[in-house]
């Protein structure tokens, strides 16, 4: 079997890719796989490499029309479904919907268009409602012939155990900070920037490779500045910056705030600067750690988490952010 070039682009997941390639080589491909691991470590790329290997006459050459169509998301026998907002609420929370699973069932019942098999990928399947998961379970209980299902998710507990137990589990690991910095360095990034990016992306190579350090810095500065503003000014800023409806940016703010509180707690507990996510702001964090009582930091951390979960549910970005800001004022630099 020739080597699919996409496999070569998957870094640090040798155990996962070896398992899949062994199944291909022995012609013992399972009906369903669960790719478990954090976002940004190569789960989706691996699913596409696997699809190429399954659909290409040469085992995934990477060059033929079939391989190219898989990579471009245009192969008729390969579908990738990711969470989408409700049809009637384009700004609502994204999820994999029961219609998606019904489409899978319908699609799986058809004979493959081109190749010997069909492959269906559910990306970010953590965001799946219970009725959707139950519908998926039905499909897994009577797997359609010649169809391979790949469910990609970060948290195994996001799905009922009955669903996972019917999938072969393939684990993906986060990369170590050193390891990731080394990879970034090998791609030509200078050493200090590699280390910063590696730390900030916390082992998620996909995040590191697509990151825009300048934009990240600007967002971090804006998020932390918001904490220092009086309440009335904060409300005006939410409007000016369009944050009142910007779910994605508010989620990024919550991530910044969460690690900010966590870093301050880490310093209070005697942790070193090497453990900080916001390492470039060590001096500010030390001041916060010295001034803010532990209980207030813990409260702020909990408030961010609660607001973040609300944002992933049905709470509007504005309300979620305003709620979190009430407790976050105390931890401003
Ligand atoms: Zn090919």
CSV table of C-alpha atoms and ligand atoms in Angstrom, one decimal:
chain,number,residue,atom,x,y,z
A,1,UNK,CA,0.0,0.0,0.0
A,2,UNK,CA,1.4,3.4,-0.9
A,3,UNK,CA,1.5,6.0,1.8
A,4,UNK,CA,-1.3,8.6,1.9
A,5,UNK,CA,0.4,12.0,2.1
A,6,UNK,CA,-2.1,13.2,4.6
A,7,UNK,CA,-0.9,10.6,7.1
A,8,UNK,CA,2.5,12.3,7.0
A,9,UNK,CA,0.9,15.6,8.1
A,10,UNK,CA,-0.4,14.2,11.3
A,11,UNK,CA,2.1,14.9,14.0
A,12,UNK,CA,2.6,13.1,17.3
A,13,UNK,CA,-0.3,10.6,16.9
A,14,UNK,CA,1.6,7.5,15.9
A,15,UNK,CA,-0.5,5.2,18.1
A,16,UNK,CA,-3.8,6.4,16.6
A,17,UNK,CA,-2.6,6.3,13.0
A,18,UNK,CA,-0.9,2.9,13.4
A,19,UNK,CA,-4.1,1.4,14.7
A,20,UNK,CA,-6.1,2.6,11.7
A,21,UNK,CA,-3.4,1.7,9.2
A,22,UNK,CA,-3.2,-1.8,10.6
A,23,UNK,CA,-7.0,-2.1,10.2
A,24,UNK,CA,-6.7,-1.0,6.6
A,25,UNK,CA,-3.7,-3.4,5.9
A,26,UNK,CA,-5.6,-6.3,7.4
A,27,UNK,CA,-8.9,-5.3,5.8
A,28,UNK,CA,-10.5,-5.3,9.2
A,29,UNK,CA,-12.0,-1.9,9.3
A,30,UNK,CA,-14.7,-1.4,12.0
A,31,UNK,CA,-18.2,-0.1,11.3
A,32,UNK,CA,-17.7,2.8,13.7
A,33,UNK,CA,-14.8,4.7,15.3
A,34,UNK,CA,-14.7,7.2,18.1
A,35,UNK,CA,-11.7,9.6,17.7
A,36,UNK,CA,-11.2,10.8,21.3
A,37,UNK,CA,-8.9,13.7,22.2
A,38,UNK,CA,-8.7,17.4,22.5
A,39,UNK,CA,-9.5,19.7,19.6
A,40,UNK,CA,-6.6,20.8,17.4
A,41,UNK,CA,-4.4,17.7,17.6
A,42,UNK,CA,-5.2,16.1,14.3
A,43,UNK,CA,-8.5,14.2,14.8
A,44,UNK,CA,-10.2,15.6,11.7
A,45,UNK,CA,-7.1,15.4,9.5
A,46,UNK,CA,-6.7,11.7,10.5
A,47,UNK,CA,-10.4,11.1,9.6
A,48,UNK,CA,-9.7,12.6,6.2
A,49,UNK,CA,-6.5,10.5,5.7
A,50,UNK,CA,-8.5,7.4,6.7
A,51,UNK,CA,-11.3,8.4,4.2
A,52,UNK,CA,-8.7,8.7,1.5
A,53,UNK,CA,-7.2,5.4,2.3
A,54,UNK,CA,-10.7,3.8,2.2
A,55,UNK,CA,-11.9,5.5,-1.0
A,56,UNK,CA,-8.8,5.6,-3.2
A,57,UNK,CA,-8.1,2.7,-5.5
A,58,UNK,CA,-4.4,3.0,-4.5
A,59,UNK,CA,-5.0,3.1,-0.8
A,60,UNK,CA,-4.8,6.9,-0.4
A,61,UNK,CA,-2.3,8.2,-3.0
A,62,UNK,CA,-3.2,11.8,-2.2
A,63,UNK,CA,-3.1,12.7,-5.9
A,64,UNK,CA,-5.9,10.9,-7.7
A,65,UNK,CA,-9.3,12.6,-8.2
A,66,UNK,CA,-10.8,10.5,-5.4
A,67,UNK,CA,-8.2,11.6,-2.9
A,68,UNK,CA,-8.4,15.2,-4.0
A,69,UNK,CA,-12.2,15.3,-3.7
A,70,UNK,CA,-12.0,13.9,-0.2
A,71,UNK,CA,-9.5,16.6,0.8
A,72,UNK,CA,-11.7,19.2,-0.8
A,73,UNK,CA,-14.9,17.9,0.9
A,74,UNK,CA,-16.4,17.0,-2.4
A,75,UNK,CA,-16.3,13.2,-2.5
A,76,UNK,CA,-19.8,11.8,-2.8
A,77,UNK,CA,-18.9,8.9,-0.6
A,78,UNK,CA,-17.4,11.0,2.2
A,79,UNK,CA,-19.5,13.3,4.3
A,80,UNK,CA,-18.2,15.5,7.1
A,81,UNK,CA,-20.9,17.0,9.4
A,82,UNK,CA,-20.0,19.6,12.0
A,83,UNK,CA,-22.2,21.4,14.5
A,84,UNK,CA,-24.4,24.1,13.0
A,85,UNK,CA,-26.7,26.7,14.7
A,86,UNK,CA,-30.5,26.1,14.5
A,87,UNK,CA,-31.9,26.9,11.1
A,88,UNK,CA,-34.3,29.5,12.5
A,89,UNK,CA,-31.6,31.0,14.8
A,90,UNK,CA,-28.4,31.6,12.9
A,91,UNK,CA,-26.7,33.1,16.1
A,92,UNK,CA,-27.9,30.3,18.4
A,93,UNK,CA,-25.7,27.6,19.8
A,94,UNK,CA,-24.2,25.1,17.3
A,95,UNK,CA,-25.0,21.4,17.6
A,96,UNK,CA,-25.1,18.3,15.6
A,97,UNK,CA,-28.8,17.9,14.9
A,98,UNK,CA,-31.2,15.0,14.6
A,99,UNK,CA,-31.7,15.9,10.9
A,100,UNK,CA,-27.9,15.3,10.5
A,101,UNK,CA,-28.3,11.7,11.8
A,102,UNK,CA,-31.4,11.2,9.7
A,103,UNK,CA,-29.5,12.3,6.7
A,104,UNK,CA,-26.7,9.8,7.6
A,105,UNK,CA,-29.3,7.0,7.9
A,106,UNK,CA,-30.8,7.9,4.5
A,107,UNK,CA,-27.4,8.4,2.8
A,108,UNK,CA,-26.0,5.2,4.3
A,109,UNK,CA,-28.9,3.2,2.8
A,110,UNK,CA,-27.7,4.1,-0.7
A,111,UNK,CA,-25.1,2.2,-2.6
A,112,UNK,CA,-21.7,4.0,-2.7
A,113,UNK,CA,-21.3,6.2,-5.7
A,114,UNK,CA,-17.7,5.6,-6.6
A,115,UNK,CA,-15.7,3.5,-4.2
A,116,UNK,CA,-16.3,0.3,-2.3
A,117,UNK,CA,-17.3,2.1,0.9
A,118,UNK,CA,-18.8,5.3,2.3
A,119,UNK,CA,-17.4,7.2,5.2
A,120,UNK,CA,-19.4,9.6,7.4
A,121,UNK,CA,-17.6,11.9,9.9
A,122,UNK,CA,-19.3,13.6,12.8
A,123,UNK,CA,-17.0,16.4,13.8
A,124,UNK,CA,-17.2,18.0,17.3
A,125,UNK,CA,-19.7,15.4,18.3
A,126,UNK,CA,-19.6,16.6,21.9
A,127,UNK,CA,-22.2,19.1,20.7
A,128,UNK,CA,-24.9,16.6,20.2
A,129,UNK,CA,-28.3,16.7,21.9
A,130,UNK,CA,-29.6,13.6,23.6
A,131,UNK,CA,-32.3,12.8,21.0
A,132,UNK,CA,-29.6,13.0,18.3
A,133,UNK,CA,-27.4,10.6,20.3
A,134,UNK,CA,-30.3,8.2,20.6
A,135,UNK,CA,-30.9,8.4,16.9
A,136,UNK,CA,-27.2,7.7,16.3
A,137,UNK,CA,-27.4,4.7,18.6
A,138,UNK,CA,-30.1,3.2,16.4
A,139,UNK,CA,-27.7,3.5,13.4
A,140,UNK,CA,-24.9,1.9,15.4
A,141,UNK,CA,-27.1,-1.0,16.5
A,142,UNK,CA,-27.8,-1.9,12.9
A,143,UNK,CA,-24.7,-0.6,11.1
A,144,UNK,CA,-25.5,0.0,7.5
A,145,UNK,CA,-23.3,-2.2,5.2
A,146,UNK,CA,-20.2,-0.7,3.5
A,147,UNK,CA,-20.4,2.4,5.7
A,148,UNK,CA,-17.7,3.6,8.1
A,149,UNK,CA,-18.7,6.1,10.8
A,150,UNK,CA,-16.2,8.3,12.5
A,151,UNK,CA,-17.3,10.2,15.6
A,152,UNK,CA,-14.9,12.9,16.7
A,153,UNK,CA,-15.1,14.2,20.2
A,154,UNK,CA,-13.1,15.6,23.1
A,155,UNK,CA,-15.1,14.5,26.1
A,156,UNK,CA,-16.2,10.8,26.1
A,157,UNK,CA,-18.8,11.6,28.6
A,158,UNK,CA,-20.6,14.0,26.2
A,159,UNK,CA,-22.2,10.9,24.6
A,160,UNK,CA,-24.1,8.1,26.2
A,161,UNK,CA,-21.9,5.1,27.0
A,162,UNK,CA,-24.1,2.9,24.8
A,163,UNK,CA,-23.0,5.0,21.8
A,164,UNK,CA,-19.3,4.8,22.6
A,165,UNK,CA,-19.3,1.1,23.4
A,166,UNK,CA,-20.4,0.5,19.8
A,167,UNK,CA,-17.4,2.4,18.4
A,168,UNK,CA,-13.8,1.3,18.3
A,169,UNK,CA,-12.1,4.0,20.4
A,170,UNK,CA,-9.0,5.7,19.0
A,171,UNK,CA,-7.2,8.0,21.4
A,172,UNK,CA,-5.5,11.2,20.4
A,173,UNK,CA,-3.1,12.9,22.8
A,174,UNK,CA,-2.2,16.6,23.4
A,175,UNK,CA,1.4,17.3,22.4
A,176,UNK,CA,3.8,18.3,25.1
A,177,UNK,CA,4.8,22.0,25.2
A,178,UNK,CA,8.5,21.2,24.4
A,179,UNK,CA,7.5,18.9,21.6
A,180,UNK,CA,5.1,21.4,20.0
A,181,UNK,CA,7.7,24.2,20.3
A,182,UNK,CA,10.2,21.9,18.6
A,183,UNK,CA,7.8,21.3,15.7
A,184,UNK,CA,7.0,25.0,15.3
A,185,UNK,CA,10.8,25.7,15.4
A,186,UNK,CA,11.4,23.1,12.7
A,187,UNK,CA,8.8,25.0,10.6
A,188,UNK,CA,10.8,28.1,10.7
A,189,UNK,CA,9.3,30.0,13.7
A,190,UNK,CA,11.9,31.7,15.9
A,191,UNK,CA,12.5,30.1,19.3
A,192,UNK,CA,10.8,32.6,21.6
A,193,UNK,CA,7.7,32.8,19.5
A,194,UNK,CA,7.6,29.0,19.2
A,195,UNK,CA,7.7,28.7,23.0
A,196,UNK,CA,5.0,31.3,23.5
A,197,UNK,CA,2.7,29.7,20.9
A,198,UNK,CA,3.3,26.2,22.2
A,199,UNK,CA,2.3,27.4,25.7
A,200,UNK,CA,-0.7,29.3,24.6
A,201,UNK,CA,-2.1,26.6,22.4
A,202,UNK,CA,-1.6,24.0,25.2
A,203,UNK,CA,-0.5,21.2,23.0
A,204,UNK,CA,-3.1,21.7,20.3
A,205,UNK,CA,-1.0,21.8,17.2
A,206,UNK,CA,-3.9,22.8,14.9
A,207,UNK,CA,-4.4,25.9,17.1
A,208,UNK,CA,-0.7,26.7,17.0
A,209,UNK,CA,-0.4,26.4,13.3
A,210,UNK,CA,-3.3,28.7,12.6
A,211,UNK,CA,-2.7,31.1,15.4
A,212,UNK,CA,-2.2,34.8,14.7
A,213,UNK,CA,0.0,35.9,17.6
A,214,UNK,CA,-0.7,39.7,17.0
A,215,UNK,CA,-4.4,39.2,16.9
A,216,UNK,CA,-4.3,37.0,20.0
A,217,UNK,CA,-2.3,39.6,21.9
A,218,UNK,CA,-4.8,42.4,20.9
A,219,UNK,CA,-7.7,40.3,22.0
A,220,UNK,CA,-6.1,39.4,25.3
A,221,UNK,CA,-5.3,43.1,25.9
A,222,UNK,CA,-8.9,44.1,25.1
A,223,UNK,CA,-10.4,41.4,27.3
A,224,UNK,CA,-8.2,42.3,30.3
A,225,UNK,CA,-8.9,46.0,29.8
A,226,UNK,CA,-12.6,45.3,30.0
A,227,UNK,CA,-12.1,44.0,33.5
A,228,UNK,CA,-10.6,47.3,34.6
A,229,UNK,CA,-13.5,49.4,33.4
A,230,UNK,CA,-16.4,50.7,35.6
A,231,UNK,CA,-19.6,48.8,35.0
A,232,UNK,CA,-21.3,51.6,32.9
A,233,UNK,CA,-18.2,51.8,30.7
A,234,UNK,CA,-18.2,48.0,30.3
A,235,UNK,CA,-21.8,48.1,28.9
A,236,UNK,CA,-20.8,50.7,26.3
A,237,UNK,CA,-17.8,48.7,25.3
A,238,UNK,CA,-19.8,45.6,24.7
A,239,UNK,CA,-21.9,47.6,22.2
A,240,UNK,CA,-19.0,49.3,20.5
A,241,UNK,CA,-17.0,46.1,20.0
A,242,UNK,CA,-20.1,44.2,18.8
A,243,UNK,CA,-19.5,41.8,21.7
A,244,UNK,CA,-23.2,41.7,22.7
A,245,UNK,CA,-23.9,39.3,19.9
A,246,UNK,CA,-20.4,37.8,19.1
A,247,UNK,CA,-20.6,34.3,20.6
A,248,UNK,CA,-17.2,33.2,19.3
A,249,UNK,CA,-15.2,36.2,20.7
A,250,UNK,CA,-17.0,36.1,24.0
A,251,UNK,CA,-16.0,32.4,24.3
A,252,UNK,CA,-12.4,33.5,23.7
A,253,UNK,CA,-12.7,36.1,26.4
A,254,UNK,CA,-13.9,33.5,28.8
A,255,UNK,CA,-10.9,31.3,28.0
A,256,UNK,CA,-8.6,34.3,28.7
A,257,UNK,CA,-10.4,35.1,32.0
A,258,UNK,CA,-10.4,31.4,33.1
A,259,UNK,CA,-6.6,31.1,32.6
A,260,UNK,CA,-6.1,34.5,34.1
A,261,UNK,CA,-7.8,33.4,37.4
A,262,UNK,CA,-6.1,30.0,37.2
A,263,UNK,CA,-2.7,31.6,36.8
A,264,UNK,CA,-3.2,33.9,39.8
A,265,UNK,CA,-4.3,30.9,41.9
A,266,UNK,CA,-1.3,29.0,40.7
A,267,UNK,CA,1.1,31.8,41.8
A,268,UNK,CA,-0.7,32.0,45.2
A,269,UNK,CA,-0.1,28.3,45.7
A,270,UNK,CA,3.6,28.9,45.1
A,271,UNK,CA,3.7,27.9,41.4
A,272,UNK,CA,6.5,29.2,39.2
A,273,UNK,CA,6.2,31.4,36.1
A,274,UNK,CA,6.9,28.3,33.9
A,275,UNK,CA,3.4,27.1,34.8
A,276,UNK,CA,1.6,30.2,33.7
A,277,UNK,CA,-0.5,30.4,30.5
A,278,UNK,CA,-0.3,34.2,30.5
A,279,UNK,CA,3.4,34.0,31.2
A,280,UNK,CA,4.1,37.4,29.5
A,281,UNK,CA,2.0,39.0,32.2
A,282,UNK,CA,3.7,37.6,35.2
A,283,UNK,CA,4.2,40.9,36.9
A,284,UNK,CA,0.5,41.8,36.7
A,285,UNK,CA,-0.5,38.4,37.8
A,286,UNK,CA,1.8,38.5,40.8
A,287,UNK,CA,0.2,41.8,41.8
A,288,UNK,CA,-3.3,40.2,41.5
A,289,UNK,CA,-2.1,37.1,43.4
A,290,UNK,CA,-0.8,39.3,46.2
A,291,UNK,CA,-3.9,41.5,46.5
A,292,UNK,CA,-6.9,39.3,45.8
A,293,UNK,CA,-8.0,36.8,48.4
A,294,UNK,CA,-8.1,33.2,47.3
A,295,UNK,CA,-11.8,32.9,47.9
A,296,UNK,CA,-12.4,35.8,45.4
A,297,UNK,CA,-10.2,34.1,42.8
A,298,UNK,CA,-12.1,30.8,43.2
A,299,UNK,CA,-15.4,32.7,42.9
A,300,UNK,CA,-14.3,34.5,39.8
A,301,UNK,CA,-13.1,31.2,38.3
A,302,UNK,CA,-16.4,29.5,39.0
A,303,UNK,CA,-18.3,32.5,37.6
A,304,UNK,CA,-16.4,32.3,34.3
A,305,UNK,CA,-17.0,28.6,34.0
A,306,UNK,CA,-20.7,29.0,34.7
A,307,UNK,CA,-21.0,31.9,32.2
A,308,UNK,CA,-19.1,29.9,29.6
A,309,UNK,CA,-21.4,26.9,30.0
A,310,UNK,CA,-24.3,29.3,29.7
A,311,UNK,CA,-22.9,30.6,26.5
A,312,UNK,CA,-22.6,27.1,25.1
A,313,UNK,CA,-26.3,26.7,26.0
A,314,UNK,CA,-28.9,29.3,25.3
A,315,UNK,CA,-27.6,32.4,27.2
A,316,UNK,CA,-27.0,35.4,25.0
A,317,UNK,CA,-23.3,36.5,24.7
A,318,UNK,CA,-24.1,39.8,26.3
A,319,UNK,CA,-25.9,38.3,29.3
A,320,UNK,CA,-23.2,35.6,29.8
A,321,UNK,CA,-20.4,38.2,29.7
A,322,UNK,CA,-22.2,40.7,32.0
A,323,UNK,CA,-22.8,38.0,34.6
A,324,UNK,CA,-19.1,36.9,34.5
A,325,UNK,CA,-17.9,40.5,34.8
A,326,UNK,CA,-19.7,41.0,38.1
A,327,UNK,CA,-17.3,38.6,39.8
A,328,UNK,CA,-14.3,39.3,37.5
A,329,UNK,CA,-14.0,43.0,38.5
A,330,UNK,CA,-12.1,41.9,41.7
A,331,UNK,CA,-9.4,40.2,39.7
A,332,UNK,CA,-8.5,43.0,37.3
A,333,UNK,CA,-4.8,43.8,37.1
B,1,LIG,ZN1,-5.8,8.4,-4.4
